[in-house]
PDB file of C-alpha atoms in Angstrom:
ATOM      1  CA  UNK N   1      -0.372  -0.181   0.104  1.00  0.00           C
ATOM      2  CA  UNK N   2       2.443   2.212   0.743  1.00  0.00           C
ATOM      3  CA  UNK N   3       4.979   1.527  -2.335  1.00  0.00           C
ATOM      4  CA  UNK N   4       1.348   2.415  -4.490  1.00  0.00           C
ATOM      5  CA  UNK N   5       0.200   6.159  -1.973  1.00  0.00           C
ATOM      6  CA  UNK N   6       3.874   6.965  -3.548  1.00  0.00           C
ATOM      7  CA  UNK N   7       3.610   6.318  -6.840  1.00  0.00           C
ATOM      8  CA  UNK N   8       0.426   8.167  -6.822  1.00  0.00           C
ATOM      9  CA  UNK N   9       2.119  11.342  -5.358  1.00  0.00           C
ATOM     10  CA  UNK N  10       4.914  10.722  -7.396  1.00  0.00           C
ATOM     11  CA  UNK N  11       2.025  10.728 -10.124  1.00  0.00           C
ATOM     12  CA  UNK N  12       0.694  14.407  -9.464  1.00  0.00           C
ATOM     13  CA  UNK N  13       1.451  17.725 -11.187  1.00  0.00           C
ATOM     14  CA  UNK N  14       2.166  20.783  -9.333  1.00  0.00           C
ATOM     15  CA  UNK N  15       0.222  23.757 -10.384  1.00  0.00           C
ATOM     16  CA  UNK N  16       1.614  27.166 -11.059  1.00  0.00           C
ATOM     17  CA  UNK N  17      -1.333  29.732 -10.075  1.00  0.00           C
ATOM     18  CA  UNK N  18      -0.614  33.366 -11.516  1.00  0.00           C
ATOM     19  CA  UNK N  19      -3.449  35.802 -10.718  1.00  0.00           C
ATOM     20  CA  UNK N  20      -4.144  39.613 -12.484  1.00  0.00           C
ATOM     21  CA  UNK N  21      -1.540  40.464  -9.846  1.00  0.00           C
ATOM     22  CA  UNK N  22       0.824  38.428 -10.361  1.00  0.00           C
ATOM     23  CA  UNK N  23       0.758  38.996 -14.037  1.00  0.00           C
ATOM     24  CA  UNK N  24       0.600  42.908 -13.005  1.00  0.00           C
ATOM     25  CA  UNK N  25       3.676  42.409 -10.615  1.00  0.00           C
ATOM     26  CA  UNK N  26       5.599  40.622 -13.912  1.00  0.00           C
ATOM     27  CA  UNK N  27       7.627  41.839 -15.545  1.00  0.00           C
ATOM     28  CA  UNK N  28       6.724  43.093 -19.047  1.00  0.00           C
ATOM     29  CA  UNK N  29       8.930  41.025 -21.724  1.00  0.00           C
ATOM     30  CA  UNK N  30       8.072  38.447 -18.832  1.00  0.00           C
ATOM     31  CA  UNK N  31       4.205  38.568 -18.778  1.00  0.00           C
ATOM     32  CA  UNK N  32       4.584  38.815 -22.400  1.00  0.00           C
ATOM     33  CA  UNK N  33       6.061  35.233 -23.720  1.00  0.00           C
ATOM     34  CA  UNK N  34       3.266  33.440 -20.768  1.00  0.00           C
ATOM     35  CA  UNK N  35       0.604  35.070 -22.310  1.00  0.00           C
ATOM     36  CA  UNK N  36       1.941  34.815 -26.134  1.00  0.00           C
ATOM     37  CA  UNK N  37       2.541  31.123 -25.469  1.00  0.00           C
ATOM     38  CA  UNK N  38      -0.695  29.840 -22.836  1.00  0.00           C
ATOM     39  CA  UNK N  39      -3.155  29.923 -25.744  1.00  0.00           C
ATOM     40  CA  UNK N  40      -1.672  27.701 -27.555  1.00  0.00           C
ATOM     41  CA  UNK N  41      -0.075  26.950 -31.340  1.00  0.00           C
ATOM     42  CA  UNK N  42      -1.297  30.502 -33.804  1.00  0.00           C
ATOM     43  CA  UNK N  43      -0.629  30.752 -37.106  1.00  0.00           C
ATOM     44  CA  UNK N  44       3.274  31.951 -39.006  1.00  0.00           C
ATOM     45  CA  UNK N  45       2.569  34.389 -42.122  1.00  0.00           C
ATOM     46  CA  UNK N  46       4.262  36.720 -43.565  1.00  0.00           C
ATOM     47  CA  UNK N  47       2.716  39.627 -45.166  1.00  0.00           C
ATOM     48  CA  UNK N  48       4.007  41.431 -47.659  1.00  0.00           C
ATOM     49  CA  UNK N  49       2.958  45.478 -48.880  1.00  0.00           C
ATOM     50  CA  UNK N  50       4.630  48.074 -51.406  1.00  0.00           C
ATOM     51  CA  UNK N  51       4.022  51.919 -50.941  1.00  0.00           C
ATOM     52  CA  UNK N  52       2.653  54.462 -53.376  1.00  0.00           C
ATOM     53  CA  UNK N  53       6.280  54.834 -53.737  1.00  0.00           C
ATOM     54  CA  UNK N  54       7.645  51.181 -54.314  1.00  0.00           C
ATOM     55  CA  UNK N  55       8.804  50.515 -51.055  1.00  0.00           C
ATOM     56  CA  UNK N  56       8.614  47.188 -49.941  1.00  0.00           C
ATOM     57  CA  UNK N  57       8.061  45.837 -46.581  1.00  0.00           C
ATOM     58  CA  UNK N  58       7.800  42.045 -45.090  1.00  0.00           C
ATOM     59  CA  UNK N  59       6.266  41.710 -41.604  1.00  0.00           C
ATOM     60  CA  UNK N  60       5.949  38.636 -39.546  1.00  0.00           C
ATOM     61  CA  UNK N  61       2.294  37.595 -37.953  1.00  0.00           C
ATOM     62  CA  UNK N  62       0.750  35.304 -35.767  1.00  0.00           C
ATOM     63  CA  UNK N  63      -2.202  36.366 -35.254  1.00  0.00           C
ATOM     64  CA  UNK N  64      -3.835  35.704 -39.340  1.00  0.00           C
ATOM     65  CA  UNK N  65      -7.284  34.011 -38.300  1.00  0.00           C
ATOM     66  CA  UNK N  66     -10.371  33.009 -40.591  1.00  0.00           C
ATOM     67  CA  UNK N  67     -13.306  35.228 -40.782  1.00  0.00           C
ATOM     68  CA  UNK N  68     -15.031  33.017 -43.979  1.00  0.00           C
ATOM     69  CA  UNK N  69     -14.992  31.843 -46.472  1.00  0.00           C
ATOM     70  CA  UNK N  70     -18.165  32.837 -48.611  1.00  0.00           C
ATOM     71  CA  UNK N  71     -16.901  35.664 -49.163  1.00  0.00           C
ATOM     72  CA  UNK N  72     -13.127  34.552 -48.205  1.00  0.00           C
ATOM     73  CA  UNK N  73     -11.990  36.270 -45.720  1.00  0.00           C
ATOM     74  CA  UNK N  74      -9.031  36.295 -43.192  1.00  0.00           C
ATOM     75  CA  UNK N  75      -8.068  39.083 -40.599  1.00  0.00           C
ATOM     76  CA  UNK N  76      -5.350  39.817 -38.189  1.00  0.00           C
ATOM     77  CA  UNK N  77      -4.095  41.931 -35.085  1.00  0.00           C
ATOM     78  CA  UNK N  78      -2.331  44.920 -35.251  1.00  0.00           C
ATOM     79  CA  UNK N  79      -0.733  46.677 -32.688  1.00  0.00           C
ATOM     80  CA  UNK N  80      -1.431  50.296 -31.365  1.00  0.00           C
ATOM     81  CA  UNK N  81      -0.550  53.207 -33.625  1.00  0.00           C
ATOM     82  CA  UNK N  82       1.958  54.903 -31.468  1.00  0.00           C
ATOM     83  CA  UNK N  83       4.565  54.190 -33.270  1.00  0.00           C
ATOM     84  CA  UNK N  84       4.958  53.755 -37.098  1.00  0.00           C
ATOM     85  CA  UNK N  85       3.693  50.346 -38.963  1.00  0.00           C
ATOM     86  CA  UNK N  86       5.095  50.472 -42.408  1.00  0.00           C
ATOM     87  CA  UNK N  87       2.603  47.433 -42.947  1.00  0.00           C
ATOM     88  CA  UNK N  88      -0.472  49.286 -41.917  1.00  0.00           C
ATOM     89  CA  UNK N  89       0.808  52.411 -43.916  1.00  0.00           C
ATOM     90  CA  UNK N  90       1.238  50.595 -47.167  1.00  0.00           C
ATOM     91  CA  UNK N  91      -2.330  48.566 -47.213  1.00  0.00           C
ATOM     92  CA  UNK N  92      -3.925  51.562 -46.302  1.00  0.00           C
ATOM     93  CA  UNK N  93      -2.195  53.795 -48.861  1.00  0.00           C
ATOM     94  CA  UNK N  94      -2.788  50.840 -51.586  1.00  0.00           C
ATOM     95  CA  UNK N  95      -5.740  48.615 -50.047  1.00  0.00           C
ATOM     96  CA  UNK N  96      -3.283  45.622 -50.964  1.00  0.00           C
ATOM     97  CA  UNK N  97      -1.453  42.978 -49.528  1.00  0.00           C
ATOM     98  CA  UNK N  98      -0.254  39.640 -49.805  1.00  0.00           C
ATOM     99  CA  UNK N  99      -0.011  36.687 -46.669  1.00  0.00           C
ATOM    100  CA  UNK N 100       2.220  34.049 -47.537  1.00  0.00           C
ATOM    101  CA  UNK N 101       2.946  31.016 -45.097  1.00  0.00           C
ATOM    102  CA  UNK N 102       6.053  30.278 -42.914  1.00  0.00           C
ATOM    103  CA  UNK N 103       7.450  26.526 -43.730  1.00  0.00           C
ATOM    104  CA  UNK N 104      10.729  24.950 -42.254  1.00  0.00           C
ATOM    105  CA  UNK N 105      13.032  26.403 -44.430  1.00  0.00           C
ATOM    106  CA  UNK N 106      12.338  29.947 -44.273  1.00  0.00           C
ATOM    107  CA  UNK N 107      11.638  30.233 -39.950  1.00  0.00           C
ATOM    108  CA  UNK N 108      15.274  31.564 -39.245  1.00  0.00           C
ATOM    109  CA  UNK N 109      14.802  34.941 -42.393  1.00  0.00           C
ATOM    110  CA  UNK N 110      11.292  34.878 -41.061  1.00  0.00           C
ATOM    111  CA  UNK N 111      11.731  35.668 -37.292  1.00  0.00           C
ATOM    112  CA  UNK N 112      14.129  38.701 -39.259  1.00  0.00           C
ATOM    113  CA  UNK N 113      11.550  40.908 -40.375  1.00  0.00           C
ATOM    114  CA  UNK N 114      10.541  41.307 -37.304  1.00  0.00           C
ATOM    115  CA  UNK N 115      13.812  44.091 -36.823  1.00  0.00           C
ATOM    116  CA  UNK N 116      12.710  47.180 -36.883  1.00  0.00           C
ATOM    117  CA  UNK N 117      14.358  48.730 -40.521  1.00  0.00           C
ATOM    118  CA  UNK N 118      13.917  52.115 -41.675  1.00  0.00           C
ATOM    119  CA  UNK N 119      10.861  52.468 -43.949  1.00  0.00           C
ATOM    120  CA  UNK N 120      13.595  53.120 -47.379  1.00  0.00           C
ATOM    121  CA  UNK N 121      15.035  49.848 -46.133  1.00  0.00           C
ATOM    122  CA  UNK N 122      12.854  46.616 -47.400  1.00  0.00           C
ATOM    123  CA  UNK N 123      12.934  43.265 -45.162  1.00  0.00           C
ATOM    124  CA  UNK N 124      13.516  41.200 -48.606  1.00  0.00           C
ATOM    125  CA  UNK N 125      17.184  42.739 -48.829  1.00  0.00           C
ATOM    126  CA  UNK N 126      17.805  41.813 -45.636  1.00  0.00           C
ATOM    127  CA  UNK N 127      17.167  38.073 -45.662  1.00  0.00           C
ATOM    128  CA  UNK N 128      17.527  35.673 -48.587  1.00  0.00           C
ATOM    129  CA  UNK N 129      13.407  35.910 -49.337  1.00  0.00           C
ATOM    130  CA  UNK N 130      12.671  37.100 -52.526  1.00  0.00           C
ATOM    131  CA  UNK N 131      10.005  39.143 -54.274  1.00  0.00           C
ATOM    132  CA  UNK N 132       7.775  37.926 -56.749  1.00  0.00           C
ATOM    133  CA  UNK N 133       4.531  39.988 -58.669  1.00  0.00           C
ATOM    134  CA  UNK N 134       1.352  37.858 -59.930  1.00  0.00           C
ATOM    135  CA  UNK N 135      -0.829  38.507 -62.033  1.00  0.00           C
ATOM    136  CA  UNK N 136      -0.352  42.348 -61.796  1.00  0.00           C
ATOM    137  CA  UNK N 137      -0.659  42.477 -57.973  1.00  0.00           C
ATOM    138  CA  UNK N 138       0.638  45.544 -56.095  1.00  0.00           C
ATOM    139  CA  UNK N 139       1.946  43.727 -53.259  1.00  0.00           C
ATOM    140  CA  UNK N 140       5.150  41.023 -53.220  1.00  0.00           C
ATOM    141  CA  UNK N 141       4.612  37.952 -52.564  1.00  0.00           C
ATOM    142  CA  UNK N 142       7.563  35.510 -50.708  1.00  0.00           C
ATOM    143  CA  UNK N 143       8.527  32.845 -53.574  1.00  0.00           C
ATOM    144  CA  UNK N 144       9.985  30.873 -51.307  1.00  0.00           C
ATOM    145  CA  UNK N 145       6.375  30.331 -49.889  1.00  0.00           C
ATOM    146  CA  UNK N 146       4.048  27.334 -50.645  1.00  0.00           C
ATOM    147  CA  UNK N 147       0.849  28.883 -49.536  1.00  0.00           C
ATOM    148  CA  UNK N 148       0.015  32.830 -50.753  1.00  0.00           C
ATOM    149  CA  UNK N 149      -2.465  35.108 -50.725  1.00  0.00           C
ATOM    150  CA  UNK N 150      -3.954  37.888 -52.319  1.00  0.00           C
ATOM    151  CA  UNK N 151      -5.892  39.966 -49.873  1.00  0.00           C
ATOM    152  CA  UNK N 152      -7.226  43.522 -50.366  1.00  0.00           C
ATOM    153  CA  UNK N 153      -8.361  45.578 -47.734  1.00  0.00           C
ATOM    154  CA  UNK N 154     -11.738  46.241 -46.315  1.00  0.00           C
ATOM    155  CA  UNK N 155     -12.324  47.396 -42.908  1.00  0.00           C
ATOM    156  CA  UNK N 156     -11.018  48.015 -39.411  1.00  0.00           C
ATOM    157  CA  UNK N 157     -12.069  47.440 -35.800  1.00  0.00           C
ATOM    158  CA  UNK N 158     -11.122  49.619 -33.204  1.00  0.00           C
ATOM    159  CA  UNK N 159     -10.295  46.687 -30.267  1.00  0.00           C
ATOM    160  CA  UNK N 160     -10.926  49.521 -26.861  1.00  0.00           C
ATOM    161  CA  UNK N 161      -9.394  47.448 -24.774  1.00  0.00           C
ATOM    162  CA  UNK N 162      -5.980  47.767 -25.996  1.00  0.00           C
ATOM    163  CA  UNK N 163      -6.474  49.836 -28.555  1.00  0.00           C
ATOM    164  CA  UNK N 164      -5.260  47.505 -31.386  1.00  0.00           C
ATOM    165  CA  UNK N 165      -6.917  47.061 -34.435  1.00  0.00           C
ATOM    166  CA  UNK N 166      -8.933  44.013 -36.234  1.00  0.00           C
ATOM    167  CA  UNK N 167      -8.090  44.410 -39.807  1.00  0.00           C
ATOM    168  CA  UNK N 168     -10.434  42.432 -42.386  1.00  0.00           C
ATOM    169  CA  UNK N 169      -9.694  41.307 -45.869  1.00  0.00           C
ATOM    170  CA  UNK N 170     -11.188  39.472 -48.675  1.00  0.00           C
ATOM    171  CA  UNK N 171      -8.956  36.733 -50.153  1.00  0.00           C
ATOM    172  CA  UNK N 172      -8.648  37.180 -53.881  1.00  0.00           C
ATOM    173  CA  UNK N 173      -6.043  35.478 -55.304  1.00  0.00           C
ATOM    174  CA  UNK N 174      -4.573  31.699 -54.074  1.00  0.00           C
ATOM    175  CA  UNK N 175      -1.156  29.956 -54.886  1.00  0.00           C
ATOM    176  CA  UNK N 176      -0.321  26.658 -53.374  1.00  0.00           C
ATOM    177  CA  UNK N 177       1.828  23.848 -54.614  1.00  0.00           C
ATOM    178  CA  UNK N 178      -0.634  20.880 -56.451  1.00  0.00           C
ATOM    179  CA  UNK N 179      -0.286  17.824 -54.286  1.00  0.00           C
ATOM    180  CA  UNK N 180      -0.474  19.848 -51.193  1.00  0.00           C
ATOM    181  CA  UNK N 181      -4.449  19.996 -52.099  1.00  0.00           C
ATOM    182  CA  UNK N 182      -7.201  17.704 -51.442  1.00  0.00           C
ATOM    183  CA  UNK N 183      -9.667  16.500 -53.554  1.00  0.00           C
ATOM    184  CA  UNK N 184     -12.304  17.996 -51.313  1.00  0.00           C
ATOM    185  CA  UNK N 185     -10.581  21.213 -51.498  1.00  0.00           C
ATOM    186  CA  UNK N 186      -8.708  20.997 -47.784  1.00  0.00           C
ATOM    187  CA  UNK N 187      -5.151  21.741 -47.923  1.00  0.00           C
ATOM    188  CA  UNK N 188      -2.340  19.415 -46.247  1.00  0.00           C
ATOM    189  CA  UNK N 189      -0.379  21.689 -44.792  1.00  0.00           C
ATOM    190  CA  UNK N 190       1.563  18.489 -43.858  1.00  0.00           C
ATOM    191  CA  UNK N 191       3.001  18.266 -47.260  1.00  0.00           C
ATOM    192  CA  UNK N 192       4.017  22.553 -47.533  1.00  0.00           C
ATOM    193  CA  UNK N 193       6.289  21.920 -44.125  1.00  0.00           C
ATOM    194  CA  UNK N 194       4.231  24.529 -42.547  1.00  0.00           C
ATOM    195  CA  UNK N 195       5.295  26.222 -39.074  1.00  0.00           C
ATOM    196  CA  UNK N 196       3.322  27.073 -35.804  1.00  0.00           C
ATOM    197  CA  UNK N 197       4.655  30.138 -34.321  1.00  0.00           C
ATOM    198  CA  UNK N 198       4.610  29.482 -30.245  1.00  0.00           C
ATOM    199  CA  UNK N 199       4.668  32.536 -27.993  1.00  0.00           C
ATOM    200  CA  UNK N 200       7.354  35.004 -29.626  1.00  0.00           C
ATOM    201  CA  UNK N 201       9.724  33.319 -30.484  1.00  0.00           C
ATOM    202  CA  UNK N 202       9.226  29.908 -30.811  1.00  0.00           C
ATOM    203  CA  UNK N 203       8.698  27.744 -34.207  1.00  0.00           C
ATOM    204  CA  UNK N 204       6.848  24.315 -34.571  1.00  0.00           C
ATOM    205  CA  UNK N 205       6.278  22.239 -36.742  1.00  0.00           C
ATOM    206  CA  UNK N 206       3.235  20.698 -35.999  1.00  0.00           C
ATOM    207  CA  UNK N 207       2.504  16.647 -37.034  1.00  0.00           C
ATOM    208  CA  UNK N 208      -1.149  16.027 -38.758  1.00  0.00           C
ATOM    209  CA  UNK N 209      -2.981  13.529 -36.155  1.00  0.00           C
ATOM    210  CA  UNK N 210      -6.192  12.721 -38.311  1.00  0.00           C
ATOM    211  CA  UNK N 211      -9.304  14.114 -39.653  1.00  0.00           C
ATOM    212  CA  UNK N 212     -13.313  13.580 -39.081  1.00  0.00           C
ATOM    213  CA  UNK N 213     -16.435  13.671 -41.019  1.00  0.00           C
ATOM    214  CA  UNK N 214     -18.431  16.282 -39.915  1.00  0.00           C
ATOM    215  CA  UNK N 215     -19.722  15.473 -36.358  1.00  0.00           C
ATOM    216  CA  UNK N 216     -23.675  14.839 -36.811  1.00  0.00           C
ATOM    217  CA  UNK N 217     -25.866  14.598 -32.548  1.00  0.00           C
ATOM    218  CA  UNK N 218     -26.290  11.255 -31.328  1.00  0.00           C
ATOM    219  CA  UNK N 219     -23.550   9.116 -34.058  1.00  0.00           C
ATOM    220  CA  UNK N 220     -19.653   8.182 -33.587  1.00  0.00           C
ATOM    221  CA  UNK N 221     -17.288  10.440 -34.573  1.00  0.00           C
ATOM    222  CA  UNK N 222     -15.958   9.154 -37.894  1.00  0.00           C
ATOM    223  CA  UNK N 223     -12.104   9.146 -39.153  1.00  0.00           C
ATOM    224  CA  UNK N 224     -11.451  10.213 -42.631  1.00  0.00           C
ATOM    225  CA  UNK N 225      -9.549   7.878 -44.714  1.00  0.00           C
TER     226      UNK N 225
END
């Protein structure tokens, strides 16, 4: 009985507890790491823009989300405009931006686009990432990305609680490798080696576990084979 009790004790995980007071007293960078990572994996995308004067910009974002499929729309969070945001300025001037998924071979250069360069210096010139233009779209795509989306700026909504902006874009162009598109329209991100972001600076390569048929009440969950 004693041995069994010891084994059970050894399996108990001690939970770390933090409340709003603890978070308020935490150093800002440590708090940012905690809050950004505790909510799970996030998408990793490079947003490409070009100013009306022809200056290109490329920036890593971990907040791109699905908004709707009919019509096709996506969104992303933009931090407060208390400092200059070249991505924002460019798509507000021109109305266009691209979303380029990051794969495992791009993570070092993709992360470097977070560096604060002068507006006249393109992140393309400071990395091994290559800009490309498809079908006369104004904003640059990233050649190395397997999934590229050409988007038109639609609207923005202020998040009053922290002065961030939710940007809404219409997906007007999609380019992706033929071998990652399944017959039912599902995109196999495993084959694309698409990475996810953990927190602010971690990159992970997720592995698909399963797909399931559409769920219906009182019916068994059936894997898609």
